[in-house]
CSV table of N, CA and C in Angstrom, one decimal:
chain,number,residue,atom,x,y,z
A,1,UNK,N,-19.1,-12.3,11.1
A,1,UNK,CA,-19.2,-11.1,10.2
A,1,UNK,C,-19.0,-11.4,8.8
A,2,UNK,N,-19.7,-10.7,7.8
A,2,UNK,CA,-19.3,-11.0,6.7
A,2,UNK,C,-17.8,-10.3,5.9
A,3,UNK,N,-17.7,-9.4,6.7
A,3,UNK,CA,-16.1,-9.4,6.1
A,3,UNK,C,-16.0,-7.8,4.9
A,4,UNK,N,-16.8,-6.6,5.3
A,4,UNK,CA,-17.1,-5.8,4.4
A,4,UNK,C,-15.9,-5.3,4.0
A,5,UNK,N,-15.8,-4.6,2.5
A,5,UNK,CA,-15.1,-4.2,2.1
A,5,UNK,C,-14.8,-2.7,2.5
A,6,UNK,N,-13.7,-2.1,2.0
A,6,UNK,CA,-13.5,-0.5,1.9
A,6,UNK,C,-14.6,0.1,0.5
A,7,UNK,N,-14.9,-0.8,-0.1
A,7,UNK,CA,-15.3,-0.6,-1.4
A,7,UNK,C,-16.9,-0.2,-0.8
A,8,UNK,N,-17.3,-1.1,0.4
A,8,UNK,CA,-18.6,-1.0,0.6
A,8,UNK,C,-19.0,0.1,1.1
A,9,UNK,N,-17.8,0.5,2.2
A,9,UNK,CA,-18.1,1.5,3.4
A,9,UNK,C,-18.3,2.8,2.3
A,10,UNK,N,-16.9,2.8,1.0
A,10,UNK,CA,-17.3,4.0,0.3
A,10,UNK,C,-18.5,4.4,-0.1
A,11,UNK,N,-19.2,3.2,-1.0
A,11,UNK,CA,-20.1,3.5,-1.8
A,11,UNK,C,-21.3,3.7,-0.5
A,12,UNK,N,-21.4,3.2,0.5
A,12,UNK,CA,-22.6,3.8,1.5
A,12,UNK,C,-22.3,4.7,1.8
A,13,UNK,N,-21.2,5.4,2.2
A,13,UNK,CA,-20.6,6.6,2.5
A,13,UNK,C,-21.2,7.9,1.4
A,14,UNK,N,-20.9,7.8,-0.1
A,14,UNK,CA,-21.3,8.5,-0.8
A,14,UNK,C,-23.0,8.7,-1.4
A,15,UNK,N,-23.4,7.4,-1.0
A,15,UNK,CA,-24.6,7.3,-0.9
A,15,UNK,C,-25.7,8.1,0.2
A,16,UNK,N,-24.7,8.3,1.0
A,16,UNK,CA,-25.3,9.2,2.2
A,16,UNK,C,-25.3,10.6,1.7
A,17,UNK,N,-24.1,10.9,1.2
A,17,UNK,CA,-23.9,11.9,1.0
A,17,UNK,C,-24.3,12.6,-0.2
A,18,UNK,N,-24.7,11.9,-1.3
A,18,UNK,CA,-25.9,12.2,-2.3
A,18,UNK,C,-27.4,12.7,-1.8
A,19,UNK,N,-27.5,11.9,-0.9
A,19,UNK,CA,-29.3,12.1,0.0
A,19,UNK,C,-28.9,13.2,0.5
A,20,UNK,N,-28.1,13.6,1.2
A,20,UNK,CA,-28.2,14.8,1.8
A,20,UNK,C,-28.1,16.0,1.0
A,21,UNK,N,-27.0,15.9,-0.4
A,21,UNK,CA,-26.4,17.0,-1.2
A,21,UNK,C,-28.3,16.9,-2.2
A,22,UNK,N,-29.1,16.3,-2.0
A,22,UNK,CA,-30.0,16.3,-2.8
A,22,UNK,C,-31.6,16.8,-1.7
A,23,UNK,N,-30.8,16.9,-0.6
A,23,UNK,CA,-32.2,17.1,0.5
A,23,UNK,C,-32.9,18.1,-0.4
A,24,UNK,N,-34.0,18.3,0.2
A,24,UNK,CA,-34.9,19.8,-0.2
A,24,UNK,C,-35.6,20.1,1.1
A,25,UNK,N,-35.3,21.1,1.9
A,25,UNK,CA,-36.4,21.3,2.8
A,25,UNK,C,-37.5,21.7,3.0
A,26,UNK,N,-37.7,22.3,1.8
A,26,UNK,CA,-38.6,23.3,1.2
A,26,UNK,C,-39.8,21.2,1.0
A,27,UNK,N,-39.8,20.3,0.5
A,27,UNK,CA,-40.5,19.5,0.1
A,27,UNK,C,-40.5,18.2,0.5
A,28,UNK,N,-39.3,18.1,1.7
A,28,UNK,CA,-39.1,16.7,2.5
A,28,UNK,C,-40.5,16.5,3.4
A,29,UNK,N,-41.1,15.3,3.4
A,29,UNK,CA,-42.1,15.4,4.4
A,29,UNK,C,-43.4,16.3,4.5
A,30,UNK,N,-43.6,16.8,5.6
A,30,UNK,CA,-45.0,17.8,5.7
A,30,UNK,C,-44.4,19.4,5.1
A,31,UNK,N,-43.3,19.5,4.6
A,31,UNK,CA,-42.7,20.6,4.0
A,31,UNK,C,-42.3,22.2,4.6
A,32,UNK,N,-42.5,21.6,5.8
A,32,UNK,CA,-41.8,22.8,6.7
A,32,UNK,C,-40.4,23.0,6.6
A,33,UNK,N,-40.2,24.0,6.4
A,33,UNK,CA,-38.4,23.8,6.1
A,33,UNK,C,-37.5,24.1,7.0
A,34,UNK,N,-38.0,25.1,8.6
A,34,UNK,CA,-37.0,25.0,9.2
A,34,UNK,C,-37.2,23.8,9.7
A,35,UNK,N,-38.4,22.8,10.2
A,35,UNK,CA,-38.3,21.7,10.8
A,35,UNK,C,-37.7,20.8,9.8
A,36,UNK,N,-37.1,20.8,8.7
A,36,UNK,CA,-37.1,20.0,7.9
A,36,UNK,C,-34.9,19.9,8.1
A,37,UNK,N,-34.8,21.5,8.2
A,37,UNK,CA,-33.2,21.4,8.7
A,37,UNK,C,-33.0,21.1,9.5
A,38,UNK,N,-33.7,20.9,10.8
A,38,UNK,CA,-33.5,20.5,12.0
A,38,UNK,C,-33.3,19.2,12.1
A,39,UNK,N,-33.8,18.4,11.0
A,39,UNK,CA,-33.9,17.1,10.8
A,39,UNK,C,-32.5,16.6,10.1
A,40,UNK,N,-32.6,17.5,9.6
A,40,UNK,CA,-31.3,17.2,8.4
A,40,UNK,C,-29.8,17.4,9.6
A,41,UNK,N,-29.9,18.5,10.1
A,41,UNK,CA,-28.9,18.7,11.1
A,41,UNK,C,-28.5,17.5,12.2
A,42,UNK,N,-29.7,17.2,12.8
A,42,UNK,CA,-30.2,16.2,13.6
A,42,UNK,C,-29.8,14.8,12.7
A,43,UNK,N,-30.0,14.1,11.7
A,43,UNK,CA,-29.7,13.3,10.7
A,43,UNK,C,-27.7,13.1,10.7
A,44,UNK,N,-27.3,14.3,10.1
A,44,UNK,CA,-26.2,14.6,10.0
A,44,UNK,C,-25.2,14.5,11.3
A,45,UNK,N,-25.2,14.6,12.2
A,45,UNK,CA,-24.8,14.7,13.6
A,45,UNK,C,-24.7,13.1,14.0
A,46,UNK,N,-26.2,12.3,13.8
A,46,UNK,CA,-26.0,11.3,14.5
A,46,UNK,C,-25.0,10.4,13.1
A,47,UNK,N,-24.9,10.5,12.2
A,47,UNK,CA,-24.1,9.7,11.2
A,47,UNK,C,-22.7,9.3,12.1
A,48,UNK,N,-22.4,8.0,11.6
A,48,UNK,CA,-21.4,7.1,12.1
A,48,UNK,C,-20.3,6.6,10.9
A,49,UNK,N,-19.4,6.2,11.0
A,49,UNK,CA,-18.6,5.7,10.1
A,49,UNK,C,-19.2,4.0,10.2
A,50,UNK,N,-19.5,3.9,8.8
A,50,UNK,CA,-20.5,2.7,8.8
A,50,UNK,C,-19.8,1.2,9.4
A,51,UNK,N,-20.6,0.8,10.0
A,51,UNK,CA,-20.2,-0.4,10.6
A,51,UNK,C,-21.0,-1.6,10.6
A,52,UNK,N,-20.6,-3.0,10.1
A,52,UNK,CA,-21.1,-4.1,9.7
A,52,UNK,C,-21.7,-4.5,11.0
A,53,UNK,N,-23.0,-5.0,11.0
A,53,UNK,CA,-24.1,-5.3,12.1
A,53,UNK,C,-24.5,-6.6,12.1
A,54,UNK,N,-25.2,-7.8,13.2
A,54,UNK,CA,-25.7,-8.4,12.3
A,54,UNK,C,-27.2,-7.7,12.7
A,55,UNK,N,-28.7,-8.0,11.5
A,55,UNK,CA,-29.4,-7.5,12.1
A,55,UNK,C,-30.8,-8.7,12.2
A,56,UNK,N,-31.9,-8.5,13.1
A,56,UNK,CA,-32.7,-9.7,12.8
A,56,UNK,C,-34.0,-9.3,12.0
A,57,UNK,N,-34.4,-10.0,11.6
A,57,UNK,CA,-35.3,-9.6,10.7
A,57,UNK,C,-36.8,-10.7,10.4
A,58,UNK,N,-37.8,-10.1,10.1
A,58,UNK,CA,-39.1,-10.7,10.3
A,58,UNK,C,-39.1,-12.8,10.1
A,59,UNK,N,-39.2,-13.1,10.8
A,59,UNK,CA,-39.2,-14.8,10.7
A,59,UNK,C,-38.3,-15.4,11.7
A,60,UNK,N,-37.7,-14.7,12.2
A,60,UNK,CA,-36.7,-14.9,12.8
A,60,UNK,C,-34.8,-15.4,11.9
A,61,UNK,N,-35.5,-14.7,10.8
A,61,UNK,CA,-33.7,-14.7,10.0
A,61,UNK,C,-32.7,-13.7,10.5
A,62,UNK,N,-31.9,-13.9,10.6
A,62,UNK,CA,-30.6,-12.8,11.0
A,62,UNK,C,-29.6,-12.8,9.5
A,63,UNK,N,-29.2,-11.8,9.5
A,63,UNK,CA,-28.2,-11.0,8.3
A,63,UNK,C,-27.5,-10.0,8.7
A,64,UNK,N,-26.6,-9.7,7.9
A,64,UNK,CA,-25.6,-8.7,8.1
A,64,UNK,C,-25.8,-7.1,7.4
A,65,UNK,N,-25.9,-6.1,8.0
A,65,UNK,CA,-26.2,-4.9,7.6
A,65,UNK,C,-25.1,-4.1,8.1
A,66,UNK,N,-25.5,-2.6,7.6
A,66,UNK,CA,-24.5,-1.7,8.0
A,66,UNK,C,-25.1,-0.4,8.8
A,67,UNK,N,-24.6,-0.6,9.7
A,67,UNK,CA,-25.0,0.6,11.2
A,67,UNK,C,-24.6,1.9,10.3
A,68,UNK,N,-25.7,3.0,10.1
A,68,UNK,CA,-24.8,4.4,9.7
A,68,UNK,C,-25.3,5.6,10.6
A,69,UNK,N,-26.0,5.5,11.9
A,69,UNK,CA,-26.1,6.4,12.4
A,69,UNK,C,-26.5,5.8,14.3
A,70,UNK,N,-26.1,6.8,15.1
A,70,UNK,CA,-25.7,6.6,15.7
A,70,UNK,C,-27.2,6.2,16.9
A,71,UNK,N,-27.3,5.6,17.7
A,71,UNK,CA,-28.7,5.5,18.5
A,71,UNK,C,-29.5,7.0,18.7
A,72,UNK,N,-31.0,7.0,17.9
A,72,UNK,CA,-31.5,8.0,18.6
A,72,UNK,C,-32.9,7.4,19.3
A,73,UNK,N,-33.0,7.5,20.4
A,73,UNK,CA,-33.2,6.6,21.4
A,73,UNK,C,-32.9,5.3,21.1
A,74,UNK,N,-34.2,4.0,20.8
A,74,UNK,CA,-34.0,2.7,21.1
A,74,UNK,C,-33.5,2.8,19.4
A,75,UNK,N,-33.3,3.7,18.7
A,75,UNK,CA,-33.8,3.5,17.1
A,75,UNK,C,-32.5,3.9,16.3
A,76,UNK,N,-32.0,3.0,15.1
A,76,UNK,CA,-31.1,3.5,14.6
A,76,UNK,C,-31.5,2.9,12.9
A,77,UNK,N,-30.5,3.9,12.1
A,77,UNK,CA,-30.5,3.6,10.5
A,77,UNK,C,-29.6,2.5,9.8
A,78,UNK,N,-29.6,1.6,9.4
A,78,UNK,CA,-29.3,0.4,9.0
A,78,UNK,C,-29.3,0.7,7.3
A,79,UNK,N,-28.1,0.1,7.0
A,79,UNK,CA,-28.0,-0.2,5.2
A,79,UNK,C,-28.3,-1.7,5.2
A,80,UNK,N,-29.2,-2.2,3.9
A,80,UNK,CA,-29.4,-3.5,3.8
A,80,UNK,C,-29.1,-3.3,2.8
A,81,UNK,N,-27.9,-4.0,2.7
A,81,UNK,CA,-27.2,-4.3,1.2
A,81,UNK,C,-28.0,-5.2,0.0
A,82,UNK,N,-28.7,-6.4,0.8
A,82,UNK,CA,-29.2,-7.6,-0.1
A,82,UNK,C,-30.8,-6.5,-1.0
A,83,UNK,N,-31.6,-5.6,0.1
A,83,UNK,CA,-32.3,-4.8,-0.2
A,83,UNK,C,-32.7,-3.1,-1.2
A,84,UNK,N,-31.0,-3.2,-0.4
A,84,UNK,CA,-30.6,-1.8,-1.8
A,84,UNK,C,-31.6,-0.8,-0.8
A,85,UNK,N,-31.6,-0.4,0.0
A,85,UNK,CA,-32.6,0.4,1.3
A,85,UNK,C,-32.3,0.6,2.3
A,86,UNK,N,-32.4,2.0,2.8
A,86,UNK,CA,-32.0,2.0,4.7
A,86,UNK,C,-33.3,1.4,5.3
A,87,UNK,N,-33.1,1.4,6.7
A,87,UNK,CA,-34.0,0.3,7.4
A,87,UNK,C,-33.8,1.5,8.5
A,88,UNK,N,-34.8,1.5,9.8
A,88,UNK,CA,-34.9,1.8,10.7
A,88,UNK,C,-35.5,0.6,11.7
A,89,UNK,N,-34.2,0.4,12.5
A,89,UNK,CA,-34.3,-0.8,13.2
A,89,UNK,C,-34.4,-0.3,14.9
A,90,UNK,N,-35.1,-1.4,15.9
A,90,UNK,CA,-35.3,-0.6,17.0
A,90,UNK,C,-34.0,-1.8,17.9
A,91,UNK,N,-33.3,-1.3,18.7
A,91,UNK,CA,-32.6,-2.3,19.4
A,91,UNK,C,-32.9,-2.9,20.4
A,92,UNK,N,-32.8,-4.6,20.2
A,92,UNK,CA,-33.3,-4.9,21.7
A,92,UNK,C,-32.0,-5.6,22.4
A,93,UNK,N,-32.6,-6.6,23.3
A,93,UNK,CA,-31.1,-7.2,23.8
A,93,UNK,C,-30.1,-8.6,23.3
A,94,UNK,N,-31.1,-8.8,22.3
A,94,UNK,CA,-30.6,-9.4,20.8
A,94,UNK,C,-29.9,-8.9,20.0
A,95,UNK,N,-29.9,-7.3,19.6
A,95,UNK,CA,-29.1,-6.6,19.1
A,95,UNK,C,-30.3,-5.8,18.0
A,96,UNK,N,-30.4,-5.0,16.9
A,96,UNK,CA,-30.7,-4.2,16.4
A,96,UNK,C,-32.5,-4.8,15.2
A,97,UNK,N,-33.0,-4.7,15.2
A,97,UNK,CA,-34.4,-5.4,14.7
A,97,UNK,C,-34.9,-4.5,13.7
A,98,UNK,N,-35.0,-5.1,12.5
A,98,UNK,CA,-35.5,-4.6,12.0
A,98,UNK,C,-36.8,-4.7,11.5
A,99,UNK,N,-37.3,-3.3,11.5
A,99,UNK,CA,-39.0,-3.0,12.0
A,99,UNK,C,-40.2,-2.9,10.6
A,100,UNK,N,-39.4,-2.9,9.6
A,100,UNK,CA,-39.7,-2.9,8.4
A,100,UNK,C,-40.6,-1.1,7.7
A,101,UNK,N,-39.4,-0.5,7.9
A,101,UNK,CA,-39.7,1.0,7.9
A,101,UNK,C,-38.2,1.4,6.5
A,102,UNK,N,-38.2,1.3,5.2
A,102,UNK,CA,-37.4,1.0,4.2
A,102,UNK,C,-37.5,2.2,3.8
A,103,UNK,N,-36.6,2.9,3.1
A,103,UNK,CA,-36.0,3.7,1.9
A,103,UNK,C,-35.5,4.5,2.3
A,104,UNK,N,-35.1,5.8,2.0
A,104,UNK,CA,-33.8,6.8,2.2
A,104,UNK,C,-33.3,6.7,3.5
A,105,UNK,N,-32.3,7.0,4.0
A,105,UNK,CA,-31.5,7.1,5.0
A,105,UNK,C,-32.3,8.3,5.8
A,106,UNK,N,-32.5,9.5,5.5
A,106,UNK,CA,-32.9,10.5,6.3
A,106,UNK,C,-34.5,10.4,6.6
A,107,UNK,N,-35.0,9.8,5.4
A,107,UNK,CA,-36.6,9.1,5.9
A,107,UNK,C,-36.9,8.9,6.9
A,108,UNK,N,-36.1,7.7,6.8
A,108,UNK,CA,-36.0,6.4,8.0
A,108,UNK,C,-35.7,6.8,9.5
A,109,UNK,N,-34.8,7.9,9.4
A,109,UNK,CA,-34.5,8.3,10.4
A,109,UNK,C,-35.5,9.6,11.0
A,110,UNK,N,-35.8,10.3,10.0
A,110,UNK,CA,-37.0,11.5,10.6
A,110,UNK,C,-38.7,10.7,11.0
A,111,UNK,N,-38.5,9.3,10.7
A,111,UNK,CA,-39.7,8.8,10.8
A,111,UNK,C,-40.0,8.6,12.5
A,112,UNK,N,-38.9,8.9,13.6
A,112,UNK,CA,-39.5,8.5,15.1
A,112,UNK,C,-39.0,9.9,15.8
């Protein structure tokens, strides 16, 4: 493991919590807005207290990320620190892969 800090967990922690204090339902996506809270609800619920992962990634490189939401099915939301981006990674029996599906946290996650 790389050894994350409290410094880290905050700043992803608040980072989460900006994307959400800044959602719009009215304009996320195809801009339906109740489906758009449902998402956000659904988003919000699976969130986890972030946890250092390792994750694998295209070439067969492995790195360390941060788990912030909880499995919704094979698929979960990933911080890539070295990327500055959420990831939506699918898990196999390797552990969590990422699928190359990048940027906001709630994106990433309304994208399956």
């Amino acid at each position: 493991m790389n050894g994350g800090t409290q410094g880290e967990v905050a700043a992803i922690k608040a980072r989460l919590a900006d994307e959400i204090a800044r959602f719009d339902p009215e304009r996320h996506g195809h801009g339906i807005a109740s489906w758009n809270r449902a998402i956000l609800a659904d988003f919000e619920a699976a969130l986890i207290e972030p946890e250092e992962t390792e994750v694998h990634l295209p070439g067969g490189v492995s790195d360390w990320a941060w788990a912030v939401t909880r499995h919704k099915g094979p698929y979960r939301v990933l911080w890539l620190p070295w990327a500055n981006a959420f990831s939506l990674a699918v898990e196999s029996r390797f552990g969590p892969v990422d699928i190359q599906v990048h940027g906001d946290a709630i994106g990433c996650f309304s994208s399956v």
